[in-house]
The first five atom37 places (N, CA, C, CB, O) and aatype in JSON, in Angstrom:
{
  "aatype": [20, 20, 20, 20, 20, 20, 20, 20, 20, 20, 20, 20, 20, 20, 20, 20, 20, 20, 20, 20, 20, 20, 20, 20, 20, 20, 20, 20, 20, 20, 20, 20, 20, 20, 20, 20, 20, 20, 20, 20, 20, 20, 20, 20, 20, 20, 20, 20, 20, 20, 20, 20, 20, 20, 20, 20, 20, 20, 20, 20, 20, 20, 20, 20, 20, 20, 20, 20, 20, 20, 20, 20, 20, 20, 20, 20, 20, 20, 20, 20, 20, 20, 20, 20, 20, 20, 20, 20, 20, 20, 20, 20, 20, 20, 20, 20, 20, 20, 20, 20, 20, 20, 20, 20, 20, 20, 20, 20, 20, 20, 20, 20, 20, 20, 20, 20, 20, 20, 20, 20, 20, 20, 20, 20, 20, 20, 20, 20, 20, 20, 20, 20],
  "atom_mask": [
    [1, 1, 1, 1, 1],
    [1, 1, 1, 1, 1],
    [1, 1, 1, 1, 1],
    [1, 1, 1, 1, 1],
    [1, 1, 1, 1, 1],
    [1, 1, 1, 1, 1],
    [1, 1, 1, 1, 1],
    [1, 1, 1, 1, 1],
    [1, 1, 1, 1, 1],
    [1, 1, 1, 1, 1],
    [1, 1, 1, 1, 1],
    [1, 1, 1, 1, 1],
    [1, 1, 1, 1, 1],
    [1, 1, 1, 1, 1],
    [1, 1, 1, 1, 1],
    [1, 1, 1, 1, 1],
    [1, 1, 1, 1, 1],
    [1, 1, 1, 1, 1],
    [1, 1, 1, 1, 1],
    [1, 1, 1, 1, 1],
    [1, 1, 1, 1, 1],
    [1, 1, 1, 1, 1],
    [1, 1, 1, 1, 1],
    [1, 1, 1, 1, 1],
    [1, 1, 1, 1, 1],
    [1, 1, 1, 1, 1],
    [1, 1, 1, 1, 1],
    [1, 1, 1, 1, 1],
    [1, 1, 1, 1, 1],
    [1, 1, 1, 1, 1],
    [1, 1, 1, 1, 1],
    [1, 1, 1, 1, 1],
    [1, 1, 1, 1, 1],
    [1, 1, 1, 1, 1],
    [1, 1, 1, 1, 1],
    [1, 1, 1, 1, 1],
    [1, 1, 1, 1, 1],
    [1, 1, 1, 1, 1],
    [1, 1, 1, 1, 1],
    [1, 1, 1, 1, 1],
    [1, 1, 1, 1, 1],
    [1, 1, 1, 1, 1],
    [1, 1, 1, 1, 1],
    [1, 1, 1, 1, 1],
    [1, 1, 1, 1, 1],
    [1, 1, 1, 1, 1],
    [1, 1, 1, 1, 1],
    [1, 1, 1, 1, 1],
    [1, 1, 1, 1, 1],
    [1, 1, 1, 1, 1],
    [1, 1, 1, 1, 1],
    [1, 1, 1, 1, 1],
    [1, 1, 1, 1, 1],
    [1, 1, 1, 1, 1],
    [1, 1, 1, 1, 1],
    [1, 1, 1, 1, 1],
    [1, 1, 1, 1, 1],
    [1, 1, 1, 1, 1],
    [1, 1, 1, 1, 1],
    [1, 1, 1, 1, 1],
    [1, 1, 1, 1, 1],
    [1, 1, 1, 1, 1],
    [1, 1, 1, 1, 1],
    [1, 1, 1, 1, 1],
    [1, 1, 1, 1, 1],
    [1, 1, 1, 1, 1],
    [1, 1, 1, 1, 1],
    [1, 1, 1, 1, 1],
    [1, 1, 1, 1, 1],
    [1, 1, 1, 1, 1],
    [1, 1, 1, 1, 1],
    [1, 1, 1, 1, 1],
    [1, 1, 1, 1, 1],
    [1, 1, 1, 1, 1],
    [1, 1, 1, 1, 1],
    [1, 1, 1, 1, 1],
    [1, 1, 1, 1, 1],
    [1, 1, 1, 1, 1],
    [1, 1, 1, 1, 1],
    [1, 1, 1, 1, 1],
    [1, 1, 1, 1, 1],
    [1, 1, 1, 1, 1],
    [1, 1, 1, 1, 1],
    [1, 1, 1, 1, 1],
    [1, 1, 1, 1, 1],
    [1, 1, 1, 1, 1],
    [1, 1, 1, 1, 1],
    [1, 1, 1, 1, 1],
    [1, 1, 1, 1, 1],
    [1, 1, 1, 1, 1],
    [1, 1, 1, 1, 1],
    [1, 1, 1, 1, 1],
    [1, 1, 1, 1, 1],
    [1, 1, 1, 1, 1],
    [1, 1, 1, 1, 1],
    [1, 1, 1, 1, 1],
    [1, 1, 1, 1, 1],
    [1, 1, 1, 1, 1],
    [1, 1, 1, 1, 1],
    [1, 1, 1, 1, 1],
    [1, 1, 1, 1, 1],
    [1, 1, 1, 1, 1],
    [1, 1, 1, 1, 1],
    [1, 1, 1, 1, 1],
    [1, 1, 1, 1, 1],
    [1, 1, 1, 1, 1],
    [1, 1, 1, 1, 1],
    [1, 1, 1, 1, 1],
    [1, 1, 1, 1, 1],
    [1, 1, 1, 1, 1],
    [1, 1, 1, 1, 1],
    [1, 1, 1, 1, 1],
    [1, 1, 1, 1, 1],
    [1, 1, 1, 1, 1],
    [1, 1, 1, 1, 1],
    [1, 1, 1, 1, 1],
    [1, 1, 1, 1, 1],
    [1, 1, 1, 1, 1],
    [1, 1, 1, 1, 1],
    [1, 1, 1, 1, 1],
    [1, 1, 1, 1, 1],
    [1, 1, 1, 1, 1],
    [1, 1, 1, 1, 1],
    [1, 1, 1, 1, 1],
    [1, 1, 1, 1, 1],
    [1, 1, 1, 1, 1],
    [1, 1, 1, 1, 1],
    [1, 1, 1, 1, 1],
    [1, 1, 1, 1, 1],
    [1, 1, 1, 1, 1],
    [1, 1, 1, 1, 1],
    [1, 1, 1, 1, 1]
  ],
  "atom_positions": [
    [[-2.51, -91.26, -38.41], [-1.4, -91.11, -39.68], [-2.47, -90.13, -40.76], [-0.83, -93.03, -40.54], [-2.15, -88.96, -40.97]],
    [[-3.67, -90.68, -41.36], [-4.73, -89.53, -41.45], [-5.1, -88.06, -41.09], [-5.46, -89.92, -41.02], [-5.57, -87.16, -41.79]],
    [[-4.9, -88.07, -40.4], [-5.47, -86.68, -40.18], [-5.0, -85.62, -39.86], [-6.16, -86.63, -39.49], [-5.6, -84.56, -39.7]],
    [[-3.3, -85.95, -39.7], [-1.76, -85.25, -39.69], [-1.77, -84.61, -40.91], [-0.39, -86.29, -39.61], [-1.65, -83.41, -41.16]],
    [[-1.95, -85.73, -41.75], [-1.69, -85.09, -43.54], [-2.21, -84.03, -43.19], [-2.5, -85.79, -45.1], [-1.76, -83.0, -42.69]],
    [[-3.99, -84.61, -43.73], [-5.66, -83.59, -43.43], [-5.05, -82.42, -43.02], [-6.97, -84.15, -41.98], [-4.85, -81.57, -43.88]],
    [[-4.78, -82.24, -42.06], [-3.68, -80.99, -41.22], [-3.19, -80.29, -41.77], [-2.57, -81.24, -40.53], [-3.62, -79.14, -41.82]],
    [[-2.08, -80.68, -42.43], [-1.27, -80.65, -43.24], [-1.9, -80.03, -44.83], [-0.74, -82.01, -43.14], [-2.69, -79.36, -45.49]],
    [[-1.55, -80.31, -44.79], [-2.64, -80.08, -46.54], [-4.01, -78.35, -46.35], [-4.32, -82.41, -46.72], [-4.41, -77.44, -47.07]],
    [[-4.22, -78.89, -44.8], [-5.14, -77.96, -44.67], [-5.0, -76.04, -44.49], [-5.68, -78.58, -43.59], [-5.36, -74.93, -44.88]],
    [[-3.9, -77.11, -43.26], [-3.44, -75.25, -42.39], [-2.41, -75.0, -44.44], [-1.38, -75.38, -39.75], [-3.02, -74.19, -45.14]],
    [[-1.06, -75.66, -45.17], [-0.9, -75.48, -45.55], [-2.27, -74.1, -47.21], [-0.18, -76.58, -45.14], [-2.11, -73.07, -47.88]],
    [[-2.99, -74.77, -47.06], [-4.42, -74.19, -47.88], [-4.37, -72.94, -47.06], [-6.13, -75.2, -47.72], [-3.45, -72.12, -47.08]],
    [[-5.21, -72.89, -46.49], [-4.99, -71.7, -45.52], [-3.95, -70.75, -45.73], [-4.76, -72.15, -44.26], [-4.34, -69.75, -46.32]],
    [[-2.4, -70.76, -45.34], [-1.76, -70.39, -45.42], [-1.77, -69.13, -47.12], [-1.08, -71.49, -45.02], [-1.99, -67.93, -47.29]],
    [[-1.4, -70.33, -48.07], [-1.55, -70.12, -49.14], [-2.73, -68.64, -49.59], [-1.86, -71.5, -49.52], [-2.44, -67.47, -49.87]],
    [[-4.14, -69.36, -49.5], [-4.71, -68.23, -49.92], [-4.8, -66.97, -48.15], [-6.47, -68.88, -50.76], [-5.9, -66.54, -47.84]],
    [[-4.15, -66.78, -47.7], [-4.34, -65.6, -46.5], [-3.11, -64.41, -46.27], [-4.44, -66.46, -44.97], [-3.09, -63.19, -46.12]],
    [[-2.05, -65.61, -46.33], [-1.14, -65.26, -46.29], [0.02, -65.27, -48.11], [-0.88, -66.04, -45.05], [1.12, -65.7, -48.43]],
    [[-0.81, -64.72, -48.62], [0.57, -64.65, -50.16], [2.0, -63.87, -49.64], [-0.14, -63.33, -51.87], [2.17, -62.75, -49.18]],
    [[3.08, -65.15, -49.98], [4.33, -65.45, -50.27], [5.04, -65.92, -49.29], [4.92, -64.53, -50.75], [6.21, -66.06, -48.94]],
    [[3.38, -66.26, -48.74], [4.06, -67.81, -47.93], [3.96, -69.17, -47.74], [4.03, -67.83, -46.93], [2.85, -69.7, -47.64]],
    [[4.54, -69.52, -47.71], [4.24, -71.76, -47.59], [3.86, -72.42, -46.98], [5.03, -72.76, -47.48], [2.71, -72.19, -47.35]],
    [[3.68, -73.42, -46.01], [4.6, -74.21, -44.6], [5.71, -74.86, -44.6], [3.98, -75.22, -43.95], [6.08, -75.58, -45.54]],
    [[6.71, -74.57, -42.94], [7.94, -75.49, -44.0], [7.64, -76.01, -41.98], [10.2, -74.48, -45.16], [6.62, -75.66, -41.4]],
    [[8.62, -76.74, -41.38], [8.23, -77.7, -40.91], [9.33, -76.94, -39.62], [8.35, -79.26, -41.78], [10.16, -76.16, -40.08]],
    [[9.34, -77.14, -38.11], [11.1, -75.94, -37.33], [10.26, -76.79, -35.98], [11.22, -73.03, -37.34], [9.08, -77.08, -35.76]],
    [[11.96, -77.06, -35.04], [10.9, -77.7, -34.15], [10.01, -76.88, -32.87], [11.67, -78.83, -33.49], [9.73, -75.71, -32.6]],
    [[9.85, -77.78, -32.46], [9.11, -77.09, -31.22], [9.4, -75.75, -30.4], [9.18, -77.99, -30.27], [8.8, -74.73, -30.05]],
    [[11.58, -76.76, -30.23], [11.99, -76.0, -29.47], [11.99, -74.59, -29.74], [12.98, -76.4, -29.23], [11.83, -73.76, -28.85]],
    [[12.22, -74.19, -31.38], [12.02, -73.07, -32.43], [10.54, -72.02, -31.47], [11.43, -74.02, -34.39], [10.5, -71.02, -30.75]],
    [[9.81, -72.75, -31.89], [8.2, -72.05, -31.44], [8.13, -71.4, -29.94], [6.88, -73.4, -31.41], [7.54, -70.4, -29.54]],
    [[9.03, -72.44, -29.2], [8.77, -72.02, -27.28], [10.01, -70.89, -27.7], [9.32, -73.72, -25.49], [9.7, -69.97, -26.95]],
    [[11.06, -70.47, -28.35], [11.28, -69.32, -27.87], [10.42, -67.97, -28.65], [12.79, -69.26, -27.92], [10.09, -66.94, -28.07]],
    [[10.14, -68.33, -30.34], [9.36, -67.67, -30.84], [7.78, -66.59, -30.23], [9.22, -68.63, -31.56], [7.14, -65.62, -30.64]],
    [[7.78, -67.73, -28.77], [6.39, -67.81, -28.27], [7.19, -67.44, -25.88], [5.37, -70.23, -29.02], [6.98, -67.84, -24.74]],
    [[8.21, -66.29, -26.81], [8.67, -66.95, -24.77], [7.75, -65.77, -23.94], [11.16, -66.65, -24.02], [7.49, -65.88, -22.74]],
    [[7.42, -64.88, -24.58], [7.28, -63.47, -23.73], [5.24, -63.86, -23.36], [7.79, -61.48, -25.17], [4.43, -63.2, -22.71]],
    [[5.08, -65.32, -24.2], [3.02, -65.69, -23.95], [3.91, -67.23, -22.98], [1.35, -66.36, -26.39], [4.32, -68.29, -23.45]],
    [[3.92, -66.68, -21.32], [4.33, -66.43, -19.88], [2.93, -68.78, -20.13], [3.39, -63.91, -18.57], [3.46, -69.89, -20.25]],
    [[1.37, -68.48, -20.1], [0.23, -68.77, -20.2], [0.61, -69.47, -20.97], [-0.71, -68.03, -20.38], [0.19, -70.59, -20.68]],
    [[1.27, -69.49, -21.96], [1.32, -69.91, -22.87], [2.65, -71.67, -23.42], [1.43, -68.52, -23.36], [2.59, -72.85, -23.77]],
    [[3.59, -70.57, -23.12], [4.06, -71.53, -22.49], [4.94, -72.57, -22.0], [3.75, -71.71, -22.62], [5.96, -73.2, -22.29]],
    [[3.32, -72.34, -20.35], [3.55, -73.17, -19.07], [2.28, -74.72, -19.84], [2.84, -71.95, -17.1], [2.21, -75.92, -19.58]],
    [[1.71, -74.04, -20.56], [0.78, -75.05, -21.43], [1.66, -75.79, -22.02], [-0.2, -74.46, -22.53], [1.55, -76.97, -21.69]],
    [[3.1, -75.43, -23.28], [3.31, -76.33, -23.22], [3.94, -77.02, -23.69], [2.83, -76.56, -23.17], [4.09, -77.69, -24.71]],
    [[4.63, -76.62, -22.09], [5.45, -77.7, -21.12], [4.54, -78.99, -20.28], [6.22, -76.7, -19.84], [4.67, -80.16, -20.64]],
    [[3.58, -78.56, -19.06], [2.84, -79.36, -19.36], [2.06, -80.66, -19.8], [2.87, -79.06, -19.47], [1.71, -81.72, -19.28]],
    [[1.94, -79.78, -21.55], [1.91, -81.28, -22.04], [3.56, -82.45, -22.32], [1.09, -81.02, -23.64], [4.02, -83.59, -22.4]],
    [[3.72, -81.43, -22.35], [4.9, -82.66, -23.03], [5.94, -83.27, -21.2], [6.56, -81.36, -24.72], [7.02, -83.82, -20.95]],
    [[5.07, -82.87, -20.62], [5.24, -83.65, -18.72], [4.54, -84.52, -19.14], [4.56, -82.89, -17.0], [5.05, -85.6, -19.46]],
    [[3.33, -84.33, -19.25], [2.45, -85.5, -19.46], [2.46, -86.54, -20.34], [1.48, -85.16, -19.64], [1.89, -87.63, -20.24]],
    [[3.28, -86.03, -21.38], [3.29, -87.43, -22.83], [4.55, -87.53, -21.88], [3.48, -87.11, -25.18], [4.86, -88.65, -21.48]],
    [[4.92, -86.97, -21.68], [7.42, -87.35, -21.06], [8.03, -87.05, -22.75], [8.24, -90.42, -20.36], [8.7, -87.92, -23.31]],
    [[7.8, -86.17, -23.2], [8.72, -85.4, -24.08], [9.05, -84.31, -24.04], [8.49, -85.36, -25.04], [8.42, -83.5, -23.36]],
    [[10.72, -83.77, -25.17], [10.53, -83.21, -24.92], [11.05, -82.29, -26.04], [10.65, -83.34, -23.91], [11.25, -82.89, -27.1]],
    [[11.35, -80.75, -26.04], [11.01, -80.02, -26.89], [11.69, -80.36, -28.46], [11.3, -78.76, -26.31], [11.32, -79.92, -29.55]],
    [[12.85, -81.35, -28.15], [13.74, -82.18, -28.82], [12.9, -83.58, -30.2], [14.59, -82.94, -27.32], [13.39, -84.03, -31.23]],
    [[11.31, -83.92, -29.41], [11.03, -84.54, -29.78], [10.34, -84.12, -30.99], [10.73, -85.07, -29.02], [10.21, -84.88, -31.95]],
    [[9.94, -83.07, -30.98], [8.04, -82.41, -31.4], [8.46, -81.78, -32.14], [6.88, -81.46, -30.37], [9.54, -81.3, -31.81]],
    [[7.9, -81.35, -33.6], [8.51, -81.36, -34.91], [6.91, -80.55, -34.83], [9.09, -82.99, -35.99], [5.88, -81.14, -34.51]],
    [[6.98, -79.23, -35.15], [5.87, -77.9, -35.49], [6.11, -77.94, -37.16], [6.4, -76.0, -34.61], [6.82, -78.74, -37.77]],
    [[5.13, -76.6, -37.81], [5.03, -76.44, -38.66], [4.4, -75.32, -38.79], [4.78, -77.27, -39.06], [3.34, -75.04, -38.22]],
    [[5.05, -74.57, -39.61], [5.02, -73.5, -39.48], [4.43, -72.1, -41.02], [6.38, -73.57, -38.91], [4.21, -72.63, -42.11]],
    [[4.24, -70.33, -40.93], [4.24, -70.5, -42.41], [5.5, -69.87, -42.6], [3.0, -69.85, -43.27], [5.93, -69.38, -41.56]],
    [[6.08, -69.75, -43.38], [7.53, -69.87, -44.06], [7.29, -67.92, -45.16], [7.64, -72.01, -45.47], [6.62, -67.37, -46.03]],
    [[8.16, -67.77, -44.44], [8.42, -66.5, -45.51], [9.34, -66.92, -47.84], [10.06, -65.35, -44.11], [10.36, -67.05, -48.52]],
    [[8.18, -66.92, -47.85], [9.23, -66.34, -49.24], [10.71, -65.81, -50.14], [8.9, -65.64, -49.36], [11.29, -64.74, -49.99]],
    [[11.08, -66.91, -51.07], [12.13, -66.1, -51.5], [11.91, -65.22, -52.03], [12.88, -66.5, -52.1], [12.69, -64.99, -52.95]],
    [[10.52, -63.95, -51.77], [11.1, -62.5, -51.96], [10.95, -61.48, -50.57], [10.22, -61.76, -53.3], [10.68, -60.29, -50.4]],
    [[11.3, -62.75, -49.59], [11.68, -61.48, -48.63], [13.16, -61.86, -48.76], [10.98, -61.41, -46.82], [13.76, -62.94, -48.73]],
    [[13.65, -60.21, -48.95], [14.96, -60.28, -48.68], [16.34, -60.72, -47.8], [14.92, -59.64, -48.72], [17.45, -61.13, -48.15]],
    [[15.64, -60.4, -46.31], [16.42, -60.73, -46.0], [15.36, -61.64, -44.7], [17.52, -59.66, -45.9], [15.67, -61.48, -43.52]],
    [[14.58, -62.21, -44.93], [13.91, -62.73, -44.14], [13.64, -64.37, -44.68], [12.75, -61.79, -43.96], [13.22, -65.17, -43.84]],
    [[13.85, -64.79, -45.95], [12.82, -66.13, -47.17], [13.39, -67.12, -46.69], [12.99, -66.24, -49.16], [14.55, -67.12, -46.28]],
    [[12.98, -67.64, -46.69], [12.84, -69.15, -45.77], [12.33, -69.23, -44.18], [14.4, -69.84, -45.66], [11.46, -69.98, -43.72]],
    [[13.24, -68.08, -43.37], [12.01, -67.65, -42.03], [10.74, -67.68, -41.78], [11.91, -66.58, -41.75], [9.77, -67.15, -42.33]],
    [[10.91, -68.7, -40.42], [8.78, -69.56, -40.06], [8.17, -68.77, -39.06], [8.56, -71.59, -39.13], [8.81, -68.5, -38.04]],
    [[7.32, -68.47, -39.18], [6.36, -67.88, -37.81], [5.43, -68.45, -38.08], [5.95, -66.33, -37.52], [5.24, -69.55, -38.6]],
    [[4.34, -67.14, -37.45], [2.7, -67.87, -37.37], [1.33, -67.88, -38.4], [2.06, -67.23, -36.2], [0.72, -66.81, -38.44]],
    [[0.96, -68.7, -39.01], [0.98, -69.85, -37.6], [1.66, -70.98, -37.35], [-0.13, -70.44, -37.37], [1.92, -71.73, -38.29]],
    [[1.9, -71.17, -36.54], [2.08, -72.45, -36.09], [1.33, -74.04, -35.46], [2.64, -72.05, -35.46], [0.81, -74.06, -34.34]],
    [[1.37, -75.14, -36.21], [1.1, -75.9, -35.19], [1.88, -77.8, -35.06], [-0.54, -75.79, -35.31], [2.3, -78.66, -35.83]],
    [[1.64, -77.6, -33.44], [2.37, -78.86, -33.51], [1.69, -79.76, -33.0], [3.58, -78.89, -32.95], [0.56, -79.39, -32.68]],
    [[1.98, -80.99, -32.75], [1.49, -82.37, -32.22], [2.24, -82.81, -31.38], [1.33, -83.39, -33.1], [3.34, -83.29, -31.64]],
    [[1.42, -82.64, -29.47], [2.47, -83.01, -28.3], [1.48, -84.14, -28.32], [2.83, -81.94, -26.72], [0.25, -84.06, -28.35]],
    [[2.35, -85.35, -28.3], [1.06, -85.93, -27.95], [0.21, -86.36, -28.56], [0.5, -85.39, -27.45], [0.58, -86.3, -29.73]],
    [[-1.51, -87.1, -28.45], [-1.96, -87.24, -28.98], [-3.16, -85.46, -29.84], [-2.17, -88.43, -28.25], [-3.93, -85.22, -30.77]],
    [[-2.54, -84.82, -28.72], [-3.67, -83.02, -28.85], [-1.96, -82.29, -29.63], [-4.46, -81.75, -26.24], [-0.73, -82.28, -29.57]],
    [[-2.8, -81.96, -30.09], [-2.57, -80.16, -31.58], [-2.73, -79.28, -31.19], [-3.52, -79.69, -32.9], [-3.82, -78.85, -30.84]],
    [[-0.98, -78.33, -31.08], [-1.77, -76.88, -30.17], [-1.62, -76.19, -31.94], [-0.44, -75.7, -28.24], [-0.68, -76.49, -32.69]],
    [[-2.52, -75.45, -32.24], [-2.41, -74.04, -32.88], [-2.35, -72.9, -32.74], [-2.93, -73.83, -33.34], [-3.28, -72.44, -32.07]],
    [[-1.4, -72.01, -33.2], [-0.81, -71.23, -32.6], [-1.18, -69.08, -33.15], [0.73, -72.0, -32.87], [-0.33, -68.49, -33.82]],
    [[-1.76, -68.76, -32.95], [-1.67, -67.25, -33.91], [-1.2, -66.14, -33.73], [-2.66, -66.72, -34.19], [-1.48, -65.67, -32.63]],
    [[-0.57, -65.51, -34.38], [0.31, -64.58, -33.93], [-0.07, -62.85, -34.5], [1.77, -65.17, -34.46], [-0.05, -62.76, -35.73]],
    [[-0.35, -61.68, -33.84], [0.15, -60.82, -34.95], [1.97, -60.11, -35.3], [-0.83, -59.64, -34.71], [2.99, -60.25, -34.64]],
    [[1.68, -59.28, -36.74], [3.49, -59.94, -36.41], [3.94, -58.67, -37.11], [4.24, -61.84, -37.35], [3.19, -58.39, -38.05]],
    [[5.05, -57.72, -36.91], [4.83, -55.88, -37.4], [6.43, -56.38, -37.13], [3.71, -54.13, -36.16], [7.16, -56.78, -36.22]],
    [[6.45, -55.95, -39.21], [8.34, -55.32, -39.55], [9.02, -54.56, -39.44], [8.86, -55.11, -40.39], [8.52, -53.43, -39.42]],
    [[10.19, -54.65, -39.33], [11.48, -53.57, -39.61], [12.95, -53.78, -40.14], [11.78, -53.01, -38.39], [13.98, -54.42, -39.92]],
    [[12.59, -53.18, -40.67], [14.01, -52.31, -41.83], [15.06, -52.36, -40.9], [13.82, -50.32, -42.42], [14.69, -52.54, -39.74]],
    [[15.96, -52.28, -41.05], [17.22, -52.05, -40.76], [17.63, -51.44, -39.72], [17.68, -51.56, -41.54], [18.02, -52.12, -38.77]],
    [[17.65, -50.16, -39.65], [17.04, -49.67, -38.14], [16.19, -49.5, -37.77], [17.19, -48.87, -37.67], [16.01, -48.48, -37.1]],
    [[15.31, -50.31, -37.97], [14.55, -50.59, -36.87], [13.15, -50.0, -36.84], [15.27, -50.19, -35.77], [12.33, -50.47, -36.04]],
    [[12.75, -48.79, -37.83], [11.95, -48.94, -38.9], [10.77, -49.78, -38.75], [12.67, -49.37, -39.88], [10.75, -50.84, -39.38]],
    [[9.47, -49.38, -37.79], [8.34, -50.19, -38.45], [7.92, -49.73, -39.79], [7.11, -50.18, -37.6], [7.98, -48.61, -40.31]],
    [[7.47, -50.92, -40.24], [7.48, -51.68, -41.6], [5.88, -51.61, -41.82], [8.19, -53.41, -41.55], [5.34, -51.04, -42.77]],
    [[5.0, -52.54, -40.4], [3.37, -53.11, -40.75], [3.58, -54.02, -40.66], [2.54, -52.98, -41.94], [4.45, -54.8, -40.27]],
    [[2.26, -53.94, -41.26], [2.08, -55.89, -40.81], [2.63, -56.15, -42.4], [-0.19, -56.83, -40.34], [3.41, -55.55, -43.13]],
    [[1.79, -57.38, -42.54], [2.38, -58.4, -43.54], [2.17, -57.42, -44.48], [1.7, -59.97, -43.82], [3.17, -56.9, -44.97]],
    [[0.49, -56.83, -45.02], [-0.04, -55.97, -45.69], [1.12, -55.1, -46.18], [-1.05, -55.35, -44.96], [1.26, -54.96, -47.39]],
    [[2.07, -54.43, -45.19], [2.27, -52.81, -45.76], [3.86, -53.28, -46.52], [2.39, -51.21, -44.11], [4.37, -53.09, -47.62]],
    [[4.38, -54.17, -44.93], [5.71, -54.03, -44.88], [6.28, -54.86, -46.13], [6.24, -54.5, -43.48], [6.04, -55.98, -46.57]],
    [[7.54, -53.34, -46.67], [8.01, -54.38, -48.07], [8.76, -55.97, -48.05], [9.19, -53.5, -48.88], [9.46, -56.53, -47.21]],
    [[8.49, -56.19, -48.74], [10.13, -57.36, -48.36], [10.77, -56.86, -48.68], [10.6, -58.75, -48.9], [11.31, -56.58, -47.62]],
    [[11.63, -56.13, -49.78], [12.56, -55.96, -50.17], [13.84, -55.36, -48.75], [12.12, -55.1, -51.37], [15.07, -55.41, -48.64]],
    [[13.01, -54.98, -48.1], [13.33, -54.0, -46.8], [13.62, -53.88, -45.54], [12.73, -53.51, -46.6], [14.43, -53.23, -44.88]],
    [[12.25, -55.18, -45.18], [11.97, -55.65, -43.82], [12.95, -56.55, -43.53], [10.65, -56.27, -43.62], [13.05, -57.55, -44.24]],
    [[13.87, -56.33, -42.39], [14.96, -57.42, -42.51], [14.89, -58.3, -40.51], [16.93, -56.3, -43.06], [15.66, -59.16, -40.08]],
    [[13.56, -57.56, -39.66], [13.71, -58.43, -38.72], [10.84, -58.24, -38.83], [15.39, -57.44, -36.68], [9.79, -57.75, -39.26]],
    [[11.68, -59.28, -37.88], [9.73, -59.22, -37.69], [9.1, -59.32, -35.59], [8.89, -61.46, -38.85], [9.7, -59.92, -34.7]],
    [[8.48, -58.93, -35.5], [8.24, -58.87, -34.5], [6.49, -59.71, -34.22], [8.55, -57.39, -34.26], [5.46, -59.19, -34.67]],
    [[6.5, -60.97, -33.47], [4.84, -61.93, -33.01], [4.91, -61.41, -31.41], [4.9, -64.32, -33.16], [5.88, -61.27, -30.66]],
    [[3.34, -61.18, -31.18], [2.13, -60.92, -29.89], [1.35, -61.28, -30.33], [1.66, -59.69, -29.3], [1.22, -61.91, -31.38]],
    [[0.67, -60.95, -29.62], [-0.69, -61.24, -29.14], [-1.14, -62.82, -29.86], [-1.79, -59.84, -29.67], [-1.73, -63.23, -30.86]],
    [[-0.4, -63.41, -28.58], [-1.25, -65.02, -29.24], [-1.68, -64.94, -28.73], [-1.06, -66.39, -29.45], [-1.91, -64.32, -27.69]],
    [[-2.25, -66.24, -29.87], [-3.71, -66.72, -29.1], [-3.66, -68.03, -30.01], [-5.42, -65.54, -29.31], [-3.45, -68.21, -31.21]],
    [[-4.0, -69.1, -28.66], [-3.87, -70.78, -29.05], [-4.85, -71.15, -28.29], [-2.44, -71.69, -28.71], [-5.16, -71.04, -27.11]],
    [[-5.65, -72.06, -30.08], [-6.15, -73.65, -28.86], [-5.55, -75.0, -29.14], [-7.97, -74.17, -28.97], [-4.69, -75.29, -29.97]],
    [[-6.33, -75.93, -28.07], [-5.33, -76.99, -28.17], [-7.47, -77.82, -29.28], [-4.25, -77.91, -25.83], [-8.67, -77.59, -29.43]],
    [[-6.34, -78.77, -29.63], [-7.61, -80.33, -30.29], [-6.94, -81.52, -29.94], [-7.91, -80.57, -32.36], [-5.76, -81.56, -30.3]],
    [[-7.36, -82.5, -29.32], [-9.28, -83.05, -28.83], [-8.92, -82.25, -27.27], [-9.85, -85.64, -28.61], [-9.78, -82.21, -26.38]]
  ]
}
């Protein structure tokens, strides 16, 4: 359990330093699977790990970045990076993120997007690692 706590603290510190306006928050693996659905290889790896450990997505809680309350429409919503412990292995997922206004016009990435106008976002270019 100590390793989990250390991992959570390291992830929270990284998010605080690397992505202003974000904090860590929990979400279910089912939500992560929905977010990464356009990465079939990643989904297959997650499903294989679940099967190996005789787990269902509902049995696994993950941690993701959380949009701060200054995001008018997205406040509290989760986004990459995600971290999930499945059995004895930890999955870390990174992604590129682009924000869009209410009309679907691109507002750019986290650095460029206006938190008052960003209504939705899209994640892509998923990169993941498993440990151990």
